[in-house]
Short mmCIF file of C-alpha atoms in Angstrom, two decimals:
data_model
loop_
_atom_site.label_atom_id
_atom_site.label_comp_id
_atom_site.label_asym_id
_atom_site.label_seq_id
_atom_site.Cartn_x
_atom_site.Cartn_y
_atom_site.Cartn_z
CA MET A 1 193.98 -126.66 80.51
CA ASN A 2 194.59 -123.07 79.58
CA LEU A 3 193.45 -124.49 75.80
CA VAL A 4 190.61 -125.77 77.44
CA LYS A 5 189.12 -121.83 78.86
CA CYS A 6 190.49 -120.36 76.31
CA GLU A 7 187.37 -123.26 74.34
CA ASN A 8 184.73 -121.63 77.16
CA ASP A 9 183.40 -125.15 77.41
CA SER A 10 182.49 -126.10 81.80
CA TRP A 11 181.64 -130.01 80.66
CA LEU A 12 185.43 -130.24 79.41
CA GLU A 13 186.72 -128.17 81.79
CA ALA A 14 185.25 -130.25 84.23
CA THR A 15 186.40 -132.79 83.19
CA LEU A 16 190.13 -132.17 82.39
CA TYR A 17 189.80 -131.87 85.95
CA SER A 18 188.51 -135.49 86.87
CA ARG A 19 190.99 -136.77 84.52
CA LEU A 20 194.06 -134.80 86.04
CA GLY A 21 192.24 -136.52 89.75
CA THR A 22 191.61 -139.43 88.86
CA ILE A 23 195.44 -139.70 87.44
CA TYR A 24 196.54 -138.03 90.70
CA MET A 25 194.54 -140.82 92.79
CA TYR A 26 196.70 -144.02 91.12
CA ARG A 27 199.86 -142.52 91.76
CA ASP A 28 198.44 -141.87 95.13
CA ILE A 29 198.91 -138.33 95.14
CA TYR A 30 195.32 -137.89 96.92
CA SER A 31 195.43 -134.01 97.86
CA ALA A 32 195.82 -132.46 95.20
CA ALA A 33 193.46 -135.94 93.68
CA LEU A 34 190.54 -133.99 95.56
CA GLU A 35 191.84 -130.72 94.31
CA MET A 36 191.15 -131.94 90.47
CA PHE A 37 188.15 -133.54 91.81
CA LYS A 38 186.10 -131.18 93.71
CA LEU A 39 187.96 -128.86 91.05
CA GLY A 40 186.10 -130.69 89.15
CA ALA A 41 183.08 -131.17 89.90
CA SER A 42 181.78 -127.28 91.20
CA ILE A 43 182.54 -126.74 88.05
CA TYR A 44 180.22 -129.75 86.74
CA ALA A 45 177.47 -128.27 89.27
CA THR A 46 177.15 -125.61 86.79
CA ILE A 47 175.76 -128.15 84.06
CA PRO A 48 173.43 -130.27 83.36
CA PRO A 49 173.71 -133.58 85.94
CA CYS A 50 175.68 -136.07 83.71
CA VAL A 51 177.55 -138.57 84.26
CA GLU A 52 180.64 -137.76 84.17
CA ARG A 53 179.15 -135.51 87.95
CA THR A 54 178.43 -138.43 89.61
CA ILE A 55 181.90 -140.26 88.88
CA THR A 56 183.73 -137.07 90.57
CA LEU A 57 181.59 -137.78 93.39
CA ARG A 58 182.17 -140.91 93.93
CA ASN A 59 186.12 -140.27 93.25
CA ILE A 60 186.20 -138.15 95.84
CA GLY A 61 184.56 -139.92 98.29
CA ARG A 62 187.24 -142.83 96.73
CA VAL A 63 189.67 -140.69 98.09
CA ASN A 64 188.83 -140.06 100.93
CA LEU A 65 187.87 -143.88 101.94
CA LEU A 66 191.45 -144.46 100.27
CA GLN A 67 192.43 -141.62 103.33
CA HIS A 68 190.34 -142.96 106.18
CA GLN A 69 188.11 -139.95 106.15
CA SER A 70 184.95 -141.60 107.07
CA ASP A 71 183.66 -138.13 107.53
CA SER A 72 183.84 -137.44 103.73
CA ILE A 73 183.69 -140.31 102.52
CA PHE A 74 179.03 -141.06 102.31
CA CYS A 75 178.27 -137.88 102.43
CA TYR A 76 179.76 -137.79 98.03
CA TYR A 77 178.84 -140.94 97.40
CA ASP A 78 175.10 -140.06 98.38
CA GLN A 79 176.05 -136.56 96.27
CA ALA A 80 176.85 -139.33 93.60
CA LEU A 81 173.49 -141.15 93.62
CA GLU A 82 171.54 -138.05 94.01
CA VAL A 83 172.65 -136.91 90.54
CA ALA A 84 172.66 -140.27 89.10
CA MET A 85 168.94 -140.85 90.45
CA GLN A 86 168.17 -137.58 87.85
CA LEU A 87 169.67 -139.40 84.62
CA SER A 88 167.33 -141.93 84.74
CA ASP A 89 169.96 -144.63 83.66
CA GLU A 90 168.59 -147.19 86.15
CA GLU A 91 172.07 -149.65 84.82
CA PHE A 92 174.64 -147.11 85.82
CA LEU A 93 172.31 -146.01 88.99
CA PHE A 94 172.83 -149.18 90.00
CA SER A 95 176.32 -150.28 89.40
CA LEU A 96 177.79 -147.28 90.64
CA SER A 97 175.59 -147.97 94.02
CA LEU A 98 177.70 -151.04 94.65
CA LEU A 99 180.53 -149.09 93.45
CA ALA A 100 179.84 -146.33 95.72
CA GLY A 101 179.39 -148.01 98.98
CA CYS A 102 176.97 -151.37 99.55
CA SER A 103 177.33 -151.91 102.05
CA ARG A 104 175.58 -149.32 103.23
CA GLN A 105 172.56 -151.37 100.86
CA SER A 106 171.23 -154.42 100.39
CA VAL A 107 170.44 -156.30 96.67
CA THR A 108 168.06 -158.30 96.05
CA VAL A 109 167.11 -159.88 93.26
CA ASN A 110 163.19 -159.12 91.51
CA PRO A 111 161.76 -162.07 90.08
CA TYR A 112 159.70 -160.16 87.56
CA SER A 113 163.10 -158.68 86.58
CA SER A 114 166.52 -159.11 85.47
CA LEU A 115 167.47 -156.64 87.39
CA PRO A 116 168.52 -156.40 91.29
CA VAL A 117 166.40 -154.06 93.29
CA LEU A 118 168.73 -151.94 94.88
CA ASP A 119 166.40 -150.83 99.07
CA ILE A 120 168.55 -148.13 100.76
CA THR A 121 166.01 -148.34 103.26
CA ALA A 122 168.03 -148.54 106.15
CA ASP A 123 169.95 -146.46 105.86
CA TYR A 124 166.87 -143.75 103.87
CA PRO A 125 163.86 -145.18 105.05
CA GLU A 126 161.68 -142.49 102.78
CA ARG A 127 162.84 -143.73 99.25
CA GLU A 128 163.80 -146.92 97.54
CA ILE A 129 165.12 -147.19 94.10
CA ARG A 130 163.60 -149.87 92.41
CA LEU A 131 165.67 -151.30 89.92
CA GLY A 132 163.96 -153.13 86.87
CA ARG A 133 162.39 -152.51 83.86
CA ARG A 134 158.59 -151.07 83.73
CA GLY A 135 155.45 -152.00 81.61
#
């Protein structure tokens, strides 16, 4: 961590915190995992959106789920989805949506596309994400 801080590379520092959070999460040390993930997320928030930020936010939600803290679960999953939408990576967005709580979304197949349609209008009537090839 000291070496990363000397390099003054925000993305690398945030990624290191996120990876440490993952290690703590897999060792069932949830308070340390949340601390690391939140440090990483706060640094990621200062740089342009990236996949790693989305994963870190999703992992904060996942740790809250493991700790049965339902008040925070969807807050972080929703933030992860928001960042993923900024990335314009439709396949990643779909896979994140499935991992991040498909219990809140419905997934249907669009007959004109090889990709499914992710319809989140049940929770967010003002927006719908259509995954499929443009053109």
